Short mmCIF file of C-alpha atoms and ligand atoms in Angstrom, two decimals:
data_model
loop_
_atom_site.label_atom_id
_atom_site.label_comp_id
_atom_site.label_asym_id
_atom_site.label_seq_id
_atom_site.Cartn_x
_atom_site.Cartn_y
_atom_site.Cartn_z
CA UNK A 10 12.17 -9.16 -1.69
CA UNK A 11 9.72 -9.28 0.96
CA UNK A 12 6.37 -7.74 2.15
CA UNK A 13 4.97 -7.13 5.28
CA UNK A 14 0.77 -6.81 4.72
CA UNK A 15 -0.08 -3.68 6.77
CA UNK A 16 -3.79 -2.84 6.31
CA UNK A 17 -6.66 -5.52 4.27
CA UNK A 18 -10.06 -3.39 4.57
CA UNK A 19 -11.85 -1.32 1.80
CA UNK A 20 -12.41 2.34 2.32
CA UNK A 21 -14.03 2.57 6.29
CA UNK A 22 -12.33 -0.24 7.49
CA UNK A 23 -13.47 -2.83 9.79
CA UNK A 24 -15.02 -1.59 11.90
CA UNK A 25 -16.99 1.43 10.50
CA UNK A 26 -17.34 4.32 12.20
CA UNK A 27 -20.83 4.94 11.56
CA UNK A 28 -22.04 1.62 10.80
CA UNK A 29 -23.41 -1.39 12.88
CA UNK A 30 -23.73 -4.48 10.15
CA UNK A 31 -22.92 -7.91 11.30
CA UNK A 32 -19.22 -7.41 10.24
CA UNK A 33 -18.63 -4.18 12.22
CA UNK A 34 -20.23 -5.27 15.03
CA UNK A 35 -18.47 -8.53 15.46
CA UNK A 36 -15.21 -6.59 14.97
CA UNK A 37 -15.91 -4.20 18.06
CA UNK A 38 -16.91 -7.45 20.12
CA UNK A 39 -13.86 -9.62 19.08
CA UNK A 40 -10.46 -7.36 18.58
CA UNK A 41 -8.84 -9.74 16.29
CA UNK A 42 -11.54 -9.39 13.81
CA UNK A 43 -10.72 -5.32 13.12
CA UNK A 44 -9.40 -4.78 9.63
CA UNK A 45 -6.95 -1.22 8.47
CA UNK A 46 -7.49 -0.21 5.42
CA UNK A 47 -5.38 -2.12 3.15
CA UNK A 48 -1.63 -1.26 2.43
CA UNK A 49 1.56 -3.03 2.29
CA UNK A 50 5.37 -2.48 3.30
CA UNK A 51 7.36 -3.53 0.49
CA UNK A 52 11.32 -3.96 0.51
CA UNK A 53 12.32 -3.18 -2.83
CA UNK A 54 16.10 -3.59 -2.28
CA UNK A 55 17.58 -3.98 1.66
CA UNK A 56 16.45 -0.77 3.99
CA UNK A 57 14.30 0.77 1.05
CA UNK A 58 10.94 0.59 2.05
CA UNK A 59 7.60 1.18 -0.05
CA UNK A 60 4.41 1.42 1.53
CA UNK A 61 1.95 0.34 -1.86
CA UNK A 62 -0.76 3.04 -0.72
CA UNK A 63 -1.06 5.71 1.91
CA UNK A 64 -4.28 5.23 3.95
CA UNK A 65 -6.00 7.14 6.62
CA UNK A 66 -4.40 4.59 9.22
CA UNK A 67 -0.81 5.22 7.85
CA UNK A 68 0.99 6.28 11.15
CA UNK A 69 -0.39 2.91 12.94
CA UNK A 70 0.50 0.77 10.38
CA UNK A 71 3.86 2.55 9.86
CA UNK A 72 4.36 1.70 13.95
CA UNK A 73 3.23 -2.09 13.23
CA UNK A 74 6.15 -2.46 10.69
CA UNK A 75 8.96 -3.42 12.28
CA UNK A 76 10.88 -2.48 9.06
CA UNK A 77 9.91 0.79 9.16
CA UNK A 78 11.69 2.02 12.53
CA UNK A 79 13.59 5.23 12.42
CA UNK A 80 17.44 5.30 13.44
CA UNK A 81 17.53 8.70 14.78
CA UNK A 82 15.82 11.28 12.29
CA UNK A 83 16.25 8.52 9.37
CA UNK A 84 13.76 6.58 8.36
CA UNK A 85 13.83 3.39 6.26
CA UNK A 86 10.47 4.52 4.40
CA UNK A 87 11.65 5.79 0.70
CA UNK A 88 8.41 6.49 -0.33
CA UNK A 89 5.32 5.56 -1.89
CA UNK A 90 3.24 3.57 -4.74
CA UNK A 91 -0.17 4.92 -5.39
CA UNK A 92 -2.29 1.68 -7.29
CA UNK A 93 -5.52 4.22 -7.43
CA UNK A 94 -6.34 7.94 -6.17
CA UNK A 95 -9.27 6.96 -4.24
CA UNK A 96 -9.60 8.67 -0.60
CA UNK A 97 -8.46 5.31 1.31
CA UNK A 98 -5.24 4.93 -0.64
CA UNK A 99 -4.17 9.05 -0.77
CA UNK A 100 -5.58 10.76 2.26
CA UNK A 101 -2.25 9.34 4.37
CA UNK A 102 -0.03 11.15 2.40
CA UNK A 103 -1.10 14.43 4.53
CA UNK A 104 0.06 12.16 7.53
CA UNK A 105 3.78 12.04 5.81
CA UNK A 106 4.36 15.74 5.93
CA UNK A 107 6.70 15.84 9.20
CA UNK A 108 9.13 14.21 5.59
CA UNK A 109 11.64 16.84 4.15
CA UNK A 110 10.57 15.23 0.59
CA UNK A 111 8.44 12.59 -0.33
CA UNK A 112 9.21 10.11 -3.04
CA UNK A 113 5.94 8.70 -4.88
CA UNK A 114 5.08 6.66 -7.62
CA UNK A 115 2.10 6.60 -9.87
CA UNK A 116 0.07 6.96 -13.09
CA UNK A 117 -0.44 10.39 -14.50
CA UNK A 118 -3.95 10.05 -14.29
CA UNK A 119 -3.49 9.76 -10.00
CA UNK A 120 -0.83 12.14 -10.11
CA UNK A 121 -2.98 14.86 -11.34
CA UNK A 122 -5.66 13.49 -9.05
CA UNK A 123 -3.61 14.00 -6.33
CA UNK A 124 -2.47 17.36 -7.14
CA UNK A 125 -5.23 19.81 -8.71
CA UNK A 126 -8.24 17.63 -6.83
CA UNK A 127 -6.92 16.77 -3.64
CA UNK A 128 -4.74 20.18 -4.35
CA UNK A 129 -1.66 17.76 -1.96
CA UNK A 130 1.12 18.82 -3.47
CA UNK A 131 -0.42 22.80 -3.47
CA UNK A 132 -1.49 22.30 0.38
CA UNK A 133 1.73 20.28 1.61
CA UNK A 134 4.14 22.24 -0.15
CA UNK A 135 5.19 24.60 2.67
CA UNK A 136 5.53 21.53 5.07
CA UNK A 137 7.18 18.54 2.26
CA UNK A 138 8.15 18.43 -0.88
CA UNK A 139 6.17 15.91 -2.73
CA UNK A 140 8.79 14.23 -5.52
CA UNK A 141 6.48 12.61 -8.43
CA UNK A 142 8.05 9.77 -10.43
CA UNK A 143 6.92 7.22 -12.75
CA UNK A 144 7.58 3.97 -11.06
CA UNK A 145 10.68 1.88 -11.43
CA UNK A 146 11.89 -1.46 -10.55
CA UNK A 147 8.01 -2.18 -10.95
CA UNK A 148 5.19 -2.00 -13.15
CA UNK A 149 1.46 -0.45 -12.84
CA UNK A 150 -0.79 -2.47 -14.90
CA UNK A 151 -4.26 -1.15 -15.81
CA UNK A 152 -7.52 -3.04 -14.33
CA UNK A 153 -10.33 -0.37 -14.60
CA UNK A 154 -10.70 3.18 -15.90
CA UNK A 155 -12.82 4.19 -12.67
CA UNK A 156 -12.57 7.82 -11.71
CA UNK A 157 -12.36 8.77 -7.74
CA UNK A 158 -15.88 10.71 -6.88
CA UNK A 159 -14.16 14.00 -6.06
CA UNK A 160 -11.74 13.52 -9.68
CA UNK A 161 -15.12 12.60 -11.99
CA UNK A 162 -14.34 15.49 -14.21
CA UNK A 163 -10.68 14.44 -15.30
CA UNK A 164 -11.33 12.17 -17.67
CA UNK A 165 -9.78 9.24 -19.02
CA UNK A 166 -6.89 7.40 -18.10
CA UNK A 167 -5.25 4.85 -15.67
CA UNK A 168 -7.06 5.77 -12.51
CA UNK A 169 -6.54 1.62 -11.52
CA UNK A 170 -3.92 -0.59 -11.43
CA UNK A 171 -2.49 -3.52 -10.20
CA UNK A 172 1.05 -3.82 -9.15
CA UNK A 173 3.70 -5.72 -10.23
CA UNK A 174 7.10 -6.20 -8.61
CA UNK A 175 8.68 -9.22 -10.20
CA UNK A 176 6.44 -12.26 -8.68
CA UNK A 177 4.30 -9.99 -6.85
CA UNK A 178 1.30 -9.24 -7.86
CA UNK A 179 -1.13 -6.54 -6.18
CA UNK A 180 -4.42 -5.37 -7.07
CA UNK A 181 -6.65 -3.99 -4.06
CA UNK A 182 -9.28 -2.92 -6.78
CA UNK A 183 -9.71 -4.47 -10.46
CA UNK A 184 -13.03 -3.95 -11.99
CA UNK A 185 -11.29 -6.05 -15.38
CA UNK A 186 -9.21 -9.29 -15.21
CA UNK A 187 -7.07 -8.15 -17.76
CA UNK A 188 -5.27 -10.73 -20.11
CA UNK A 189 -2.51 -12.70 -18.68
CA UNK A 190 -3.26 -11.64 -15.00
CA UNK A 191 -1.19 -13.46 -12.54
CA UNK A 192 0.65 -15.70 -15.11
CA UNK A 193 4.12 -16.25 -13.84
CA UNK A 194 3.49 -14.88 -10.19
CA UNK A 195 4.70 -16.14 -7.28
CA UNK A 196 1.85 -14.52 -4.74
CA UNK A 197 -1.20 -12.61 -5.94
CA UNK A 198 -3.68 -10.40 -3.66
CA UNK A 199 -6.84 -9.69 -5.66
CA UNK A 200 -9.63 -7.64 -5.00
CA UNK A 201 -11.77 -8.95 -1.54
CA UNK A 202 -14.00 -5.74 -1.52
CA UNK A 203 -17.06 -8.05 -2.10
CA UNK A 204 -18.53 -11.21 -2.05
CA UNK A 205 -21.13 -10.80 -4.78
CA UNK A 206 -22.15 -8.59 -7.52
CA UNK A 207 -25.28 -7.49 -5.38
CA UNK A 208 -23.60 -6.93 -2.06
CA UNK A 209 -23.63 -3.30 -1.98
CA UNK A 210 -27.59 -3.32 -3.24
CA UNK A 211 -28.66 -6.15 -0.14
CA UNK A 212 -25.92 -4.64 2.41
CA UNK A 213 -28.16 -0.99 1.81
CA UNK A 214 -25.67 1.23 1.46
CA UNK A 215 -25.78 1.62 -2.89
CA UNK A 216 -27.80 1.21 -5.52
CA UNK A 217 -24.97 0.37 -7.59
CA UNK A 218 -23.82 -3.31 -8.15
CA UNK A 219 -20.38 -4.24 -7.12
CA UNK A 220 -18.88 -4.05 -10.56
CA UNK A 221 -20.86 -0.89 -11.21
CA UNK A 222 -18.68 0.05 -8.81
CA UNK A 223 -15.33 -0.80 -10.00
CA UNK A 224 -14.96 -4.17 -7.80
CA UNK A 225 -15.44 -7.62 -9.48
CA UNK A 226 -16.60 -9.61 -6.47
CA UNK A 227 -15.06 -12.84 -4.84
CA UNK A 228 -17.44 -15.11 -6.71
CA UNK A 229 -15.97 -14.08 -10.28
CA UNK A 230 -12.79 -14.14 -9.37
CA UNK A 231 -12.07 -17.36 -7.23
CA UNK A 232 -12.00 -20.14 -9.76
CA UNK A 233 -9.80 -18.01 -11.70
CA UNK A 234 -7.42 -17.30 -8.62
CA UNK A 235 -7.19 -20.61 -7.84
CA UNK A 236 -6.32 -22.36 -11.40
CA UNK A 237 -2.92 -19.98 -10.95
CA UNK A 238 -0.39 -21.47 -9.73
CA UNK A 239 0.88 -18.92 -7.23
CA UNK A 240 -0.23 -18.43 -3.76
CA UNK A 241 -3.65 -16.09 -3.34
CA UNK A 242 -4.81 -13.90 -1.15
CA UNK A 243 -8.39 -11.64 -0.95
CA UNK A 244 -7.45 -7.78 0.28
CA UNK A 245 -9.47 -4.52 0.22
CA UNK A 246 -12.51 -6.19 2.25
CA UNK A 247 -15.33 -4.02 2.79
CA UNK A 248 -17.01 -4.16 6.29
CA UNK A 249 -20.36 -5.92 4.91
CA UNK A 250 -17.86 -8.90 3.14
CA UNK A 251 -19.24 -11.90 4.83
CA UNK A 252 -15.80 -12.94 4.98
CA UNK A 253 -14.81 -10.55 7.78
CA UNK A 254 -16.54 -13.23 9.95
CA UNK A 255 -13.82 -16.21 10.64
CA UNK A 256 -16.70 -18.21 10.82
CA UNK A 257 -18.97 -17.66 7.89
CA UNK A 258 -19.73 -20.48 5.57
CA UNK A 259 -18.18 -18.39 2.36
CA UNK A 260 -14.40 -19.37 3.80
CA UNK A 261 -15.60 -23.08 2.92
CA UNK A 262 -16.34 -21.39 -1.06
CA UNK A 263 -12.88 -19.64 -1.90
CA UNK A 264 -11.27 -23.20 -3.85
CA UNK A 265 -8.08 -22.68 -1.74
CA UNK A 266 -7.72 -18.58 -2.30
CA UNK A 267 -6.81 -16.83 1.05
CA UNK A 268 -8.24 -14.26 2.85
CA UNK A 269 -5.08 -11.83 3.75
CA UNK A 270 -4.64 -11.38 7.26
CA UNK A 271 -2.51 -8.48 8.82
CA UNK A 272 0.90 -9.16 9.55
CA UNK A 273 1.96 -11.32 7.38
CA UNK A 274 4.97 -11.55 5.78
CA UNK A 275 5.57 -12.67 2.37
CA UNK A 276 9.02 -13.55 0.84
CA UNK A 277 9.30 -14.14 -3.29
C1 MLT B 313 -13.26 2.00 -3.71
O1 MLT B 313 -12.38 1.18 -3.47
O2 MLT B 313 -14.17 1.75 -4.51
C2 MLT B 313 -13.20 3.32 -3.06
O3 MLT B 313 -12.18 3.36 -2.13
C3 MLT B 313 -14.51 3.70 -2.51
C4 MLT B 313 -14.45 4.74 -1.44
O4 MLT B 313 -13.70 4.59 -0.48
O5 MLT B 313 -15.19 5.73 -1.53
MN1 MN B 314 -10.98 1.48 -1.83
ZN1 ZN B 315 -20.39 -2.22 8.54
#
């Protein structure tokens, strides 16, 4: 199997629209520094294609896959694998309606998300048919019980999860490492959203620590990354992550874990 990394930001990308920290401004100066929001193509089986989230930059990073390129009115996309509900990895599925049915796979909890808050399937259903199914070939494993802001009455369930797809591991959010993570993987992309617990307090913009809100940062996570033996990668970076700068002196910190960059393409 093989993926092709589409998107690596956290919700607003890089850069923000409304925002002018060091890491947004030095991606409107320097191109190469812009981030999507983070998705990937997966190949599940030859000419079945998975995008693992549906972002608000979908129909770019749909154009940027070269896997993805319609033959006439087909398309090689078969659908979709939701690891959360939150606005960043749903609000693309609106973008998919031009479909006659969309295939997608995900927790309960993000499948009623999806449907009686964000009211999709209600809204889309006179343009696509949206075709929920638990996933196969794969497996959702649970990393944090945080509730999407606009879902906070819906209670309980598996609102996060990583994904696994034999020695693939993905996990854009985790606000647990939960037993076992990464054993036996071949490639594992881990939560980037933030550097440290305080970043979101320091950067200004919450009063909430990063694990308050649902994102164990890069400094509790590295050593761990890098005693597996598979190949890491940080995804999901929020615009004030100090590693959105090539040059910042965290890169010299991250005991051999990557930063994901877009583009690549993985094999395992
Ligand atoms: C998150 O990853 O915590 C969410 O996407 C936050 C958001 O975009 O509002
Ligand atoms: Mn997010
Ligand atoms: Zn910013």
């Amino acid at each position: 199997m093989r993926l092709h990394v589409l998107g690596t930001a956290a919700g607003g990308g890089v850069p923000q629209w409304n925002c002018a920290c060091p890491g947004c401004t030095g991606a409107r100066a320097v191109p190469s520094r812009r981030r999507l929001h983070a998705c990937l193509a997966v190949e599940l089986a030859p000419g079945r294609v998975y995008l693992v989230n549906a972002t608000p930059d979908i129909g770019e990073q749909i154009e940027r896959c070269p896997w993805l390129r319609p033959d006439g009115r087909r398309t090689p996309l078969a659908g979709v694998i939701l690891t959360d509900a939150e606005l960043d990895h749903t609000l693309g599925l609106a973008r998919l309606r031009e479909a006659d049915e969309l295939e997608i796979m995900a927790t309960d909890a993000v499948r009623k998300a999806v449907g009686e808050g964000l009211r999709l399937d209600e809204t889309l259903a006179p343009y696509v048919r949206l075709r929920w199914r638990d996933v196969e070939g794969a497996e959702l494993l649970p990393v944090s019980g945080k509730r999407p802001r606009y879902a906070r009455d819906f209670g309980d369930g598996q609102w996060v999860s990583a994904l696994r797809i034999g020695g693939l591991v993905y996990a854009p959010a985790m606000g647990v490492w939960p037993t076992g993570f990464g054993d036996g993987a071949d490639v594992v992309f881990a939560d980037g959203t933030f550097w440290d617990d305080d970043e979101p307090r320091t950067a200004g913009f919450s009063s909430r620590t990063a694990i308050e809100m649902g994102h164990l940062p890069v400094t509790a996570t590295r050593e761990r990354l890098a005693a597996l033996p598979a190949r890491c990668l940080y995804t999901h970076l929020n615009n004030t992550n100090p590693l959105v700068d090539p040059g910042a002196p965290q890169h010299a910190e991250l005991k051999g874990v990557e930063v994901a960059s877009e583009g690549t393409v993985v094999e395992w």
